[in-house]
């Protein structure tokens, strides 16, 4: 059994790049159990590449990636999913031409009965209960994001990675979704949220990591990072 003190995700000295151009320069990142960690930075900071390395979609050139204490460099995304990692990609990743119920059915193929998947989804996201027979592509962006989260959570993950939750959504919907993120963390799921707009996530984050130009430039409790956030790039626009 894994030591409870072992982080769910840990990157140590990770470098990575594309076509000989180095993008990540020795990235260190820790996601403790049951906490929300915000990975912040402007476009081009290296957030997406960090996420791709952490989820097995892009190889690290050097350094180590650990999930729940296991060294997973080179592991395929499906192997990481089997040990509890779930990713909700930017753009929500729902099947837009299928109904909500059919989207949820996709999450039942790993063994959880469809009825239980739907029951859990509706309990966590009551609005989906009103939309079960609606085609996903006709729902609002916020409702599609709820569906993507419900489908991911149906796999009972221990580590949830969310990429740009706020993308294209109204501020009120973003606030509602982040309240759900906080409640999911209270259930014991560790969460890494990749965000360009810092202020949307800092209200629920236990820790924050700020990236610039492929480097981690600051990490700690959000309330201690105000100066770094302002100086780095975000200011009032975030």
Tab-separated table of C-alpha atoms in Angstrom:
chain	number	residue	atom	x	y	z
A	1	UNK	CA	0.000	0.000	0.000
A	2	UNK	CA	1.274	3.465	-0.882
A	3	UNK	CA	2.341	5.758	1.965
A	4	UNK	CA	-0.407	8.409	2.437
A	5	UNK	CA	2.336	11.053	2.472
A	6	UNK	CA	3.393	10.111	-1.058
A	7	UNK	CA	2.278	12.747	-3.582
A	8	UNK	CA	-0.189	11.615	-6.244
A	9	UNK	CA	1.926	13.354	-8.881
A	10	UNK	CA	5.548	14.414	-8.755
A	11	UNK	CA	7.793	15.750	-11.495
A	12	UNK	CA	11.487	16.039	-10.658
A	13	UNK	CA	13.847	17.977	-12.870
A	14	UNK	CA	11.772	17.310	-15.985
A	15	UNK	CA	13.007	18.578	-19.332
A	16	UNK	CA	11.147	18.127	-22.614
A	17	UNK	CA	10.955	19.631	-26.059
A	18	UNK	CA	9.989	19.306	-29.688
A	19	UNK	CA	12.249	18.794	-32.703
A	20	UNK	CA	15.379	19.596	-30.763
A	21	UNK	CA	13.996	22.765	-29.152
A	22	UNK	CA	13.880	22.504	-25.373
A	23	UNK	CA	10.592	23.734	-23.866
A	24	UNK	CA	10.792	22.565	-20.248
A	25	UNK	CA	13.915	23.334	-18.241
A	26	UNK	CA	14.088	21.236	-15.078
A	27	UNK	CA	10.458	21.440	-13.934
A	28	UNK	CA	9.654	20.357	-10.365
A	29	UNK	CA	5.979	19.902	-9.496
A	30	UNK	CA	4.187	18.148	-6.631
A	31	UNK	CA	0.467	17.394	-6.238
A	32	UNK	CA	-0.167	16.111	-2.691
A	33	UNK	CA	-3.065	13.815	-1.857
A	34	UNK	CA	-6.448	15.479	-1.593
A	35	UNK	CA	-5.249	18.936	-2.631
A	36	UNK	CA	-5.976	21.304	-5.516
A	37	UNK	CA	-2.816	22.561	-7.203
A	38	UNK	CA	-3.048	25.342	-9.786
A	39	UNK	CA	-0.444	25.376	-12.563
A	40	UNK	CA	-0.369	28.951	-13.824
A	41	UNK	CA	1.349	30.939	-16.526
A	42	UNK	CA	0.774	32.857	-19.739
A	43	UNK	CA	0.670	31.324	-23.211
A	44	UNK	CA	4.049	29.812	-24.004
A	45	UNK	CA	4.982	29.246	-20.363
A	46	UNK	CA	5.210	25.458	-20.783
A	47	UNK	CA	2.010	24.478	-18.973
A	48	UNK	CA	0.630	22.323	-21.777
A	49	UNK	CA	3.901	20.478	-22.303
A	50	UNK	CA	4.116	19.838	-18.558
A	51	UNK	CA	0.612	18.383	-18.668
A	52	UNK	CA	1.438	16.223	-21.700
A	53	UNK	CA	4.519	14.816	-19.973
A	54	UNK	CA	2.612	14.176	-16.732
A	55	UNK	CA	-0.140	12.283	-18.572
A	56	UNK	CA	2.133	10.159	-20.758
A	57	UNK	CA	1.280	11.959	-23.999
A	58	UNK	CA	4.773	13.376	-24.555
A	59	UNK	CA	8.114	11.956	-23.396
A	60	UNK	CA	10.375	13.686	-20.911
A	61	UNK	CA	13.901	14.192	-22.245
A	62	UNK	CA	15.255	13.853	-18.713
A	63	UNK	CA	14.035	13.895	-15.155
A	64	UNK	CA	11.473	11.699	-13.414
A	65	UNK	CA	7.688	11.462	-13.410
A	66	UNK	CA	5.977	9.673	-10.516
A	67	UNK	CA	2.269	8.878	-10.135
A	68	UNK	CA	1.266	7.613	-6.687
A	69	UNK	CA	4.896	6.842	-5.973
A	70	UNK	CA	5.478	4.841	-9.159
A	71	UNK	CA	8.116	5.833	-11.683
A	72	UNK	CA	6.079	6.177	-14.879
A	73	UNK	CA	8.441	7.662	-17.460
A	74	UNK	CA	7.442	6.152	-20.797
A	75	UNK	CA	4.102	4.803	-19.569
A	76	UNK	CA	1.197	5.075	-21.997
A	77	UNK	CA	-1.831	7.237	-21.089
A	78	UNK	CA	-4.055	4.166	-20.818
A	79	UNK	CA	-1.641	2.614	-18.317
A	80	UNK	CA	-1.719	5.769	-16.216
A	81	UNK	CA	-5.528	5.733	-16.376
A	82	UNK	CA	-5.507	2.236	-14.905
A	83	UNK	CA	-3.603	3.475	-11.849
A	84	UNK	CA	-6.008	6.325	-11.242
A	85	UNK	CA	-5.036	9.290	-13.431
A	86	UNK	CA	-7.830	11.012	-15.349
A	87	UNK	CA	-7.445	13.995	-17.694
A	88	UNK	CA	-10.170	16.425	-18.727
A	89	UNK	CA	-8.721	18.138	-21.797
A	90	UNK	CA	-9.074	21.701	-22.969
A	91	UNK	CA	-12.164	21.961	-25.156
A	92	UNK	CA	-14.058	19.588	-22.868
A	93	UNK	CA	-13.652	16.467	-25.005
A	94	UNK	CA	-17.292	15.331	-25.067
A	95	UNK	CA	-18.852	13.478	-27.991
A	96	UNK	CA	-20.906	16.352	-29.335
A	97	UNK	CA	-23.106	14.216	-31.599
A	98	UNK	CA	-24.132	11.835	-28.787
A	99	UNK	CA	-26.642	12.440	-26.013
A	100	UNK	CA	-25.582	13.038	-22.441
A	101	UNK	CA	-26.644	9.498	-21.533
A	102	UNK	CA	-24.625	8.048	-24.421
A	103	UNK	CA	-21.580	10.070	-23.365
A	104	UNK	CA	-21.897	8.699	-19.855
A	105	UNK	CA	-22.292	5.187	-21.239
A	106	UNK	CA	-18.758	5.520	-22.634
A	107	UNK	CA	-17.488	5.674	-19.051
A	108	UNK	CA	-19.162	2.358	-18.201
A	109	UNK	CA	-16.965	0.290	-20.503
A	110	UNK	CA	-14.255	-0.033	-17.851
A	111	UNK	CA	-16.619	-2.014	-15.648
A	112	UNK	CA	-18.796	0.433	-13.715
A	113	UNK	CA	-22.469	-0.275	-14.518
A	114	UNK	CA	-24.070	2.396	-16.701
A	115	UNK	CA	-26.876	2.978	-14.198
A	116	UNK	CA	-24.314	3.727	-11.483
A	117	UNK	CA	-22.368	6.065	-13.786
A	118	UNK	CA	-25.550	8.012	-14.534
A	119	UNK	CA	-26.616	8.043	-10.880
A	120	UNK	CA	-23.262	9.454	-9.751
A	121	UNK	CA	-23.219	12.023	-12.553
A	122	UNK	CA	-26.696	13.314	-11.741
A	123	UNK	CA	-25.973	13.395	-8.005
A	124	UNK	CA	-22.898	15.557	-8.563
A	125	UNK	CA	-24.260	17.602	-11.484
A	126	UNK	CA	-28.080	17.807	-11.133
A	127	UNK	CA	-28.331	19.848	-14.326
A	128	UNK	CA	-27.200	16.800	-16.312
A	129	UNK	CA	-30.231	14.927	-14.995
A	130	UNK	CA	-32.398	17.358	-16.941
A	131	UNK	CA	-30.313	16.833	-20.089
A	132	UNK	CA	-29.832	13.052	-20.255
A	133	UNK	CA	-31.502	12.687	-23.638
A	134	UNK	CA	-30.189	15.944	-25.085
A	135	UNK	CA	-27.419	15.913	-27.697
A	136	UNK	CA	-24.266	17.132	-25.951
A	137	UNK	CA	-23.296	19.534	-28.720
A	138	UNK	CA	-26.507	21.520	-28.208
A	139	UNK	CA	-25.775	22.215	-24.529
A	140	UNK	CA	-24.014	25.288	-23.158
A	141	UNK	CA	-20.252	25.261	-22.730
A	142	UNK	CA	-20.623	25.022	-18.970
A	143	UNK	CA	-22.939	22.028	-19.227
A	144	UNK	CA	-20.514	20.321	-21.606
A	145	UNK	CA	-17.729	20.898	-19.080
A	146	UNK	CA	-19.894	19.339	-16.375
A	147	UNK	CA	-20.469	16.326	-18.632
A	148	UNK	CA	-16.743	15.958	-19.279
A	149	UNK	CA	-16.056	16.091	-15.540
A	150	UNK	CA	-18.878	13.632	-14.755
A	151	UNK	CA	-17.574	11.170	-17.319
A	152	UNK	CA	-14.024	11.451	-15.987
A	153	UNK	CA	-15.078	11.059	-12.374
A	154	UNK	CA	-17.047	7.920	-13.251
A	155	UNK	CA	-13.691	6.123	-13.486
A	156	UNK	CA	-13.181	6.864	-9.755
A	157	UNK	CA	-9.773	8.532	-10.264
A	158	UNK	CA	-7.335	9.364	-7.494
A	159	UNK	CA	-5.716	12.124	-9.581
A	160	UNK	CA	-7.693	14.481	-11.826
A	161	UNK	CA	-5.914	16.791	-14.269
A	162	UNK	CA	-8.048	19.578	-15.738
A	163	UNK	CA	-6.762	21.678	-18.630
A	164	UNK	CA	-8.106	25.255	-18.936
A	165	UNK	CA	-11.423	24.721	-17.156
A	166	UNK	CA	-12.413	28.359	-17.695
A	167	UNK	CA	-11.809	28.396	-21.455
A	168	UNK	CA	-14.659	30.170	-23.224
A	169	UNK	CA	-16.994	30.171	-20.230
A	170	UNK	CA	-18.791	33.011	-18.467
A	171	UNK	CA	-17.333	34.022	-15.068
A	172	UNK	CA	-20.406	32.867	-13.132
A	173	UNK	CA	-20.214	29.409	-14.716
A	174	UNK	CA	-16.477	29.243	-14.014
A	175	UNK	CA	-17.096	30.090	-10.346
A	176	UNK	CA	-19.718	27.331	-10.142
A	177	UNK	CA	-17.396	24.785	-11.726
A	178	UNK	CA	-14.548	25.657	-9.389
A	179	UNK	CA	-16.854	25.174	-6.397
A	180	UNK	CA	-17.410	21.668	-7.775
A	181	UNK	CA	-13.650	21.201	-8.104
A	182	UNK	CA	-13.262	22.122	-4.427
A	183	UNK	CA	-15.974	19.650	-3.398
A	184	UNK	CA	-14.324	16.876	-5.439
A	185	UNK	CA	-11.022	17.561	-3.665
A	186	UNK	CA	-12.779	17.311	-0.292
A	187	UNK	CA	-13.766	13.773	-1.296
A	188	UNK	CA	-10.048	12.932	-1.395
A	189	UNK	CA	-9.279	13.301	-5.113
A	190	UNK	CA	-6.028	15.118	-5.892
A	191	UNK	CA	-6.465	17.750	-8.598
A	192	UNK	CA	-4.044	19.587	-10.878
A	193	UNK	CA	-5.690	22.482	-12.708
A	194	UNK	CA	-3.824	24.075	-15.605
A	195	UNK	CA	-4.987	27.670	-16.054
A	196	UNK	CA	-3.873	30.764	-17.926
A	197	UNK	CA	-6.141	33.055	-15.896
A	198	UNK	CA	-4.943	32.773	-12.322
A	199	UNK	CA	-7.678	34.539	-10.392
A	200	UNK	CA	-10.323	32.068	-11.538
A	201	UNK	CA	-8.697	29.176	-9.671
A	202	UNK	CA	-6.792	30.654	-6.736
A	203	UNK	CA	-9.909	30.804	-4.558
A	204	UNK	CA	-10.045	27.000	-4.384
A	205	UNK	CA	-6.360	26.082	-4.817
A	206	UNK	CA	-4.341	24.782	-1.873
A	207	UNK	CA	-1.088	25.429	-3.731
A	208	UNK	CA	-0.035	27.235	-6.873
A	209	UNK	CA	2.870	26.851	-9.251
A	210	UNK	CA	3.797	29.672	-11.641
A	211	UNK	CA	5.638	28.924	-14.886
A	212	UNK	CA	7.400	31.207	-17.339
A	213	UNK	CA	9.461	30.229	-20.374
A	214	UNK	CA	9.566	26.560	-19.347
A	215	UNK	CA	10.751	27.252	-15.793
A	216	UNK	CA	8.928	27.118	-12.472
A	217	UNK	CA	9.456	30.644	-11.148
A	218	UNK	CA	7.402	30.402	-7.940
A	219	UNK	CA	5.467	27.816	-5.929
A	220	UNK	CA	3.593	27.903	-2.659
A	221	UNK	CA	0.363	28.879	-0.938
A	222	UNK	CA	-1.666	31.217	-3.198
A	223	UNK	CA	-1.825	34.001	-0.601
A	224	UNK	CA	1.983	34.131	-0.572
A	225	UNK	CA	2.274	34.492	-4.351
A	226	UNK	CA	0.510	37.792	-4.972
A	227	UNK	CA	3.726	39.656	-5.725
A	228	UNK	CA	4.944	36.947	-8.081
A	229	UNK	CA	1.612	36.845	-9.897
A	230	UNK	CA	1.559	40.576	-10.409
A	231	UNK	CA	5.197	40.818	-11.412
A	232	UNK	CA	5.197	37.777	-13.659
A	233	UNK	CA	2.511	38.477	-16.170
A	234	UNK	CA	-1.071	38.579	-15.025
A	235	UNK	CA	-1.907	41.776	-13.204
A	236	UNK	CA	-5.438	43.113	-13.353
A	237	UNK	CA	-6.339	41.198	-16.520
A	238	UNK	CA	-6.570	37.969	-14.595
